[in-house]
């Protein structure tokens, strides 16, 4: 065997070993991800993230610097600049329903932590989370019905941008039927469905 053939064979063996190692690492990562302990740890992270959003919402100040407010002043939000940005995003997106979204995060995380076999019930927990997220948007649409008070710091209504969009979309659908008071019917339907 020539030296060149030996190097080729050695390189091929090294490539085979690297492929086997990568496959083993992927299998190990998949098993770790699906393990009950890591599923509970991810649930705990969701709880911690949701709990961190509570003070971000409670201490929200529309004058704090965020993605749409330029300011040289330091953020007064209890979580500083990250809390100011998070609170601003949540409130502008969902309005008053932002509190429900945070509660939903915490509840889903707690469910994952308390579940006897969290990896086995992953699909059920995901469906519940998805339905909860849809319900939050529907309720945001219902919150968008009343005119916001003068002190409301956003251009959107009390349901935030998502709530305004949900209410406007359903209102337009109901208006196609020629029904009077379509906006009120739409808000009622969103409240009931949410």
C-alpha positions as YAML, in Angstrom:
chain: A
units: angstrom
residues:
- id: 1
  name: UNK
  ca: [0.00, 0.00, 0.00]
- id: 2
  name: UNK
  ca: [1.34, 3.38, -0.92]
- id: 3
  name: UNK
  ca: [1.62, 6.25, 1.52]
- id: 4
  name: UNK
  ca: [-1.06, 8.16, -0.37]
- id: 5
  name: UNK
  ca: [-3.52, 5.24, -0.16]
- id: 6
  name: UNK
  ca: [-2.77, 4.88, 3.57]
- id: 7
  name: UNK
  ca: [-3.52, 8.57, 4.15]
- id: 8
  name: UNK
  ca: [-6.76, 8.25, 2.16]
- id: 9
  name: UNK
  ca: [-7.80, 5.23, 4.23]
- id: 10
  name: UNK
  ca: [-6.88, 7.02, 7.44]
- id: 11
  name: UNK
  ca: [-8.86, 10.10, 6.35]
- id: 12
  name: UNK
  ca: [-11.85, 7.93, 5.52]
- id: 13
  name: UNK
  ca: [-11.69, 6.25, 8.93]
- id: 14
  name: UNK
  ca: [-11.47, 9.66, 10.60]
- id: 15
  name: UNK
  ca: [-14.49, 10.89, 8.63]
- id: 16
  name: UNK
  ca: [-16.45, 7.76, 9.62]
- id: 17
  name: UNK
  ca: [-15.53, 8.31, 13.26]
- id: 18
  name: UNK
  ca: [-16.61, 11.99, 13.09]
- id: 19
  name: UNK
  ca: [-19.98, 11.04, 11.51]
- id: 20
  name: UNK
  ca: [-20.57, 8.42, 14.21]
- id: 21
  name: UNK
  ca: [-19.65, 10.92, 16.93]
- id: 22
  name: UNK
  ca: [-22.04, 13.52, 15.47]
- id: 23
  name: UNK
  ca: [-24.85, 10.96, 15.29]
- id: 24
  name: UNK
  ca: [-24.20, 9.93, 18.91]
- id: 25
  name: UNK
  ca: [-24.20, 13.58, 20.01]
- id: 26
  name: UNK
  ca: [-27.50, 14.22, 18.21]
- id: 27
  name: UNK
  ca: [-29.05, 11.14, 19.82]
- id: 28
  name: UNK
  ca: [-27.80, 12.20, 23.24]
- id: 29
  name: UNK
  ca: [-29.12, 15.74, 22.78]
- id: 30
  name: UNK
  ca: [-32.50, 14.39, 21.66]
- id: 31
  name: UNK
  ca: [-32.71, 12.10, 24.69]
- id: 32
  name: UNK
  ca: [-31.70, 14.89, 27.06]
- id: 33
  name: UNK
  ca: [-34.26, 17.27, 25.54]
- id: 34
  name: UNK
  ca: [-37.03, 14.69, 25.91]
- id: 35
  name: UNK
  ca: [-36.06, 13.68, 29.46]
- id: 36
  name: UNK
  ca: [-38.58, 14.55, 32.19]
- id: 37
  name: UNK
  ca: [-36.01, 16.48, 34.19]
- id: 38
  name: UNK
  ca: [-35.12, 18.82, 31.32]
- id: 39
  name: UNK
  ca: [-38.81, 19.25, 30.49]
- id: 40
  name: UNK
  ca: [-39.38, 20.39, 34.08]
- id: 41
  name: UNK
  ca: [-36.35, 22.68, 33.88]
- id: 42
  name: UNK
  ca: [-37.78, 24.30, 30.74]
- id: 43
  name: UNK
  ca: [-41.08, 24.73, 32.59]
- id: 44
  name: UNK
  ca: [-39.26, 26.41, 35.45]
- id: 45
  name: UNK
  ca: [-37.60, 28.78, 32.97]
- id: 46
  name: UNK
  ca: [-41.03, 29.67, 31.56]
- id: 47
  name: UNK
  ca: [-42.30, 30.36, 35.09]
- id: 48
  name: UNK
  ca: [-39.25, 32.53, 35.81]
- id: 49
  name: UNK
  ca: [-39.70, 34.43, 32.55]
- id: 50
  name: UNK
  ca: [-43.38, 35.03, 33.24]
- id: 51
  name: UNK
  ca: [-42.66, 36.06, 36.81]
- id: 52
  name: UNK
  ca: [-40.01, 38.50, 35.57]
- id: 53
  name: UNK
  ca: [-42.57, 40.13, 33.30]
- id: 54
  name: UNK
  ca: [-44.88, 40.94, 36.23]
- id: 55
  name: UNK
  ca: [-42.70, 43.75, 37.62]
- id: 56
  name: UNK
  ca: [-41.98, 44.90, 34.06]
- id: 57
  name: UNK
  ca: [-45.71, 45.47, 33.56]
- id: 58
  name: UNK
  ca: [-46.47, 46.79, 37.04]
- id: 59
  name: UNK
  ca: [-43.72, 49.42, 36.89]
- id: 60
  name: UNK
  ca: [-44.31, 50.38, 33.24]
- id: 61
  name: UNK
  ca: [-43.67, 54.04, 32.49]
- id: 62
  name: UNK
  ca: [-44.44, 55.29, 28.96]
- id: 63
  name: UNK
  ca: [-41.60, 57.82, 29.29]
- id: 64
  name: UNK
  ca: [-38.97, 55.09, 29.74]
- id: 65
  name: UNK
  ca: [-36.63, 54.58, 26.80]
- id: 66
  name: UNK
  ca: [-37.76, 51.71, 24.59]
- id: 67
  name: UNK
  ca: [-37.85, 50.84, 20.91]
- id: 68
  name: UNK
  ca: [-40.29, 53.65, 20.17]
- id: 69
  name: UNK
  ca: [-39.33, 56.19, 22.84]
- id: 70
  name: UNK
  ca: [-36.01, 57.97, 22.57]
- id: 71
  name: UNK
  ca: [-34.81, 59.32, 25.88]
- id: 72
  name: UNK
  ca: [-31.52, 60.15, 27.54]
- id: 73
  name: UNK
  ca: [-33.01, 59.44, 30.96]
- id: 74
  name: UNK
  ca: [-32.49, 56.15, 32.73]
- id: 75
  name: UNK
  ca: [-35.41, 53.74, 32.73]
- id: 76
  name: UNK
  ca: [-37.56, 53.89, 35.85]
- id: 77
  name: UNK
  ca: [-38.91, 50.38, 35.27]
- id: 78
  name: UNK
  ca: [-38.03, 48.07, 38.15]
- id: 79
  name: UNK
  ca: [-36.19, 45.82, 35.70]
- id: 80
  name: UNK
  ca: [-34.36, 48.70, 34.05]
- id: 81
  name: UNK
  ca: [-34.14, 49.11, 30.29]
- id: 82
  name: UNK
  ca: [-34.97, 45.44, 29.48]
- id: 83
  name: UNK
  ca: [-38.11, 45.69, 31.62]
- id: 84
  name: UNK
  ca: [-39.09, 48.96, 29.95]
- id: 85
  name: UNK
  ca: [-38.78, 47.39, 26.50]
- id: 86
  name: UNK
  ca: [-40.62, 44.20, 27.52]
- id: 87
  name: UNK
  ca: [-43.44, 46.12, 29.19]
- id: 88
  name: UNK
  ca: [-43.78, 48.45, 26.22]
- id: 89
  name: UNK
  ca: [-43.90, 45.56, 23.74]
- id: 90
  name: UNK
  ca: [-46.47, 43.63, 25.76]
- id: 91
  name: UNK
  ca: [-48.75, 46.58, 26.41]
- id: 92
  name: UNK
  ca: [-48.59, 47.89, 22.86]
- id: 93
  name: UNK
  ca: [-49.19, 44.42, 21.43]
- id: 94
  name: UNK
  ca: [-51.93, 43.15, 23.76]
- id: 95
  name: UNK
  ca: [-53.03, 46.14, 25.82]
- id: 96
  name: UNK
  ca: [-54.74, 45.09, 29.03]
- id: 97
  name: UNK
  ca: [-54.62, 41.46, 27.89]
- id: 98
  name: UNK
  ca: [-50.84, 41.56, 28.45]
- id: 99
  name: UNK
  ca: [-51.50, 40.68, 32.09]
- id: 100
  name: UNK
  ca: [-53.42, 37.60, 30.93]
- id: 101
  name: UNK
  ca: [-50.54, 36.62, 28.64]
- id: 102
  name: UNK
  ca: [-48.09, 36.79, 31.53]
- id: 103
  name: UNK
  ca: [-50.45, 34.77, 33.70]
- id: 104
  name: UNK
  ca: [-50.75, 32.21, 30.90]
- id: 105
  name: UNK
  ca: [-46.96, 31.88, 30.75]
- id: 106
  name: UNK
  ca: [-46.73, 31.27, 34.47]
- id: 107
  name: UNK
  ca: [-49.60, 28.76, 34.53]
- id: 108
  name: UNK
  ca: [-48.22, 26.79, 31.57]
- id: 109
  name: UNK
  ca: [-44.76, 26.71, 33.13]
- id: 110
  name: UNK
  ca: [-46.16, 25.50, 36.45]
- id: 111
  name: UNK
  ca: [-48.14, 22.81, 34.63]
- id: 112
  name: UNK
  ca: [-44.95, 21.61, 32.96]
- id: 113
  name: UNK
  ca: [-43.08, 21.53, 36.29]
- id: 114
  name: UNK
  ca: [-45.87, 19.73, 38.17]
- id: 115
  name: UNK
  ca: [-46.66, 17.20, 35.44]
- id: 116
  name: UNK
  ca: [-45.80, 13.63, 36.46]
- id: 117
  name: UNK
  ca: [-44.52, 12.79, 32.96]
- id: 118
  name: UNK
  ca: [-43.95, 16.17, 31.27]
- id: 119
  name: UNK
  ca: [-42.16, 14.72, 28.26]
- id: 120
  name: UNK
  ca: [-45.04, 12.31, 27.62]
- id: 121
  name: UNK
  ca: [-47.69, 15.04, 27.89]
- id: 122
  name: UNK
  ca: [-45.76, 17.57, 25.79]
- id: 123
  name: UNK
  ca: [-48.33, 17.65, 22.97]
- id: 124
  name: UNK
  ca: [-51.22, 18.26, 25.36]
- id: 125
  name: UNK
  ca: [-49.35, 21.09, 27.08]
- id: 126
  name: UNK
  ca: [-48.50, 22.65, 23.72]
- id: 127
  name: UNK
  ca: [-52.14, 22.51, 22.60]
- id: 128
  name: UNK
  ca: [-53.23, 24.13, 25.86]
- id: 129
  name: UNK
  ca: [-50.63, 26.87, 25.45]
- id: 130
  name: UNK
  ca: [-51.71, 27.52, 21.86]
- id: 131
  name: UNK
  ca: [-55.38, 27.69, 22.81]
- id: 132
  name: UNK
  ca: [-54.49, 29.99, 25.69]
- id: 133
  name: UNK
  ca: [-52.54, 32.31, 23.38]
- id: 134
  name: UNK
  ca: [-55.49, 32.44, 20.96]
- id: 135
  name: UNK
  ca: [-57.82, 33.18, 23.88]
- id: 136
  name: UNK
  ca: [-55.57, 36.05, 24.99]
- id: 137
  name: UNK
  ca: [-55.74, 37.61, 21.51]
- id: 138
  name: UNK
  ca: [-59.52, 37.15, 21.39]
- id: 139
  name: UNK
  ca: [-59.90, 38.81, 24.79]
- id: 140
  name: UNK
  ca: [-57.61, 41.61, 23.64]
- id: 141
  name: UNK
  ca: [-60.11, 42.11, 20.80]
- id: 142
  name: UNK
  ca: [-62.92, 42.42, 23.32]
- id: 143
  name: UNK
  ca: [-60.84, 44.90, 25.36]
- id: 144
  name: UNK
  ca: [-60.43, 47.00, 22.19]
- id: 145
  name: UNK
  ca: [-64.13, 47.92, 22.10]
- id: 146
  name: UNK
  ca: [-64.26, 50.75, 24.64]
- id: 147
  name: UNK
  ca: [-62.51, 53.97, 23.77]
- id: 148
  name: UNK
  ca: [-59.28, 54.28, 25.75]
- id: 149
  name: UNK
  ca: [-59.15, 56.93, 28.45]
- id: 150
  name: UNK
  ca: [-57.21, 60.12, 27.78]
- id: 151
  name: UNK
  ca: [-54.38, 58.84, 29.99]
- id: 152
  name: UNK
  ca: [-53.87, 55.75, 27.81]
- id: 153
  name: UNK
  ca: [-50.32, 56.22, 26.47]
- id: 154
  name: UNK
  ca: [-50.66, 54.30, 23.20]
- id: 155
  name: UNK
  ca: [-52.10, 55.04, 19.79]
- id: 156
  name: UNK
  ca: [-53.90, 51.69, 19.85]
- id: 157
  name: UNK
  ca: [-56.88, 50.84, 21.99]
- id: 158
  name: UNK
  ca: [-57.11, 49.00, 25.30]
- id: 159
  name: UNK
  ca: [-56.60, 45.70, 23.48]
- id: 160
  name: UNK
  ca: [-53.31, 46.76, 21.92]
- id: 161
  name: UNK
  ca: [-52.47, 46.28, 18.28]
- id: 162
  name: UNK
  ca: [-53.51, 42.62, 18.23]
- id: 163
  name: UNK
  ca: [-56.81, 43.40, 19.91]
- id: 164
  name: UNK
  ca: [-57.54, 46.26, 17.53]
- id: 165
  name: UNK
  ca: [-56.78, 43.98, 14.57]
- id: 166
  name: UNK
  ca: [-58.95, 41.13, 15.90]
- id: 167
  name: UNK
  ca: [-61.88, 43.45, 16.58]
- id: 168
  name: UNK
  ca: [-61.59, 45.23, 13.23]
- id: 169
  name: UNK
  ca: [-61.33, 41.95, 11.32]
- id: 170
  name: UNK
  ca: [-64.36, 40.35, 12.93]
- id: 171
  name: UNK
  ca: [-66.31, 43.60, 12.67]
- id: 172
  name: UNK
  ca: [-65.70, 43.69, 8.92]
- id: 173
  name: UNK
  ca: [-66.87, 40.09, 8.57]
- id: 174
  name: UNK
  ca: [-70.06, 40.80, 10.50]
- id: 175
  name: UNK
  ca: [-70.68, 43.98, 8.48]
- id: 176
  name: UNK
  ca: [-70.83, 41.82, 5.36]
- id: 177
  name: UNK
  ca: [-74.08, 40.41, 6.72]
- id: 178
  name: UNK
  ca: [-75.56, 43.92, 6.95]
- id: 179
  name: UNK
  ca: [-76.10, 43.58, 10.70]
- id: 180
  name: UNK
  ca: [-76.32, 46.86, 12.63]
- id: 181
  name: UNK
  ca: [-73.93, 47.28, 15.56]
- id: 182
  name: UNK
  ca: [-71.40, 44.89, 14.07]
- id: 183
  name: UNK
  ca: [-68.61, 46.24, 16.28]
- id: 184
  name: UNK
  ca: [-70.55, 45.42, 19.46]
- id: 185
  name: UNK
  ca: [-71.46, 41.96, 18.20]
- id: 186
  name: UNK
  ca: [-67.82, 41.35, 17.27]
- id: 187
  name: UNK
  ca: [-66.60, 42.42, 20.72]
- id: 188
  name: UNK
  ca: [-69.17, 40.19, 22.38]
- id: 189
  name: UNK
  ca: [-68.19, 37.23, 20.23]
- id: 190
  name: UNK
  ca: [-64.51, 37.79, 20.97]
- id: 191
  name: UNK
  ca: [-65.23, 37.97, 24.71]
- id: 192
  name: UNK
  ca: [-67.27, 34.76, 24.64]
- id: 193
  name: UNK
  ca: [-64.76, 32.89, 22.47]
- id: 194
  name: UNK
  ca: [-61.82, 34.13, 24.53]
...
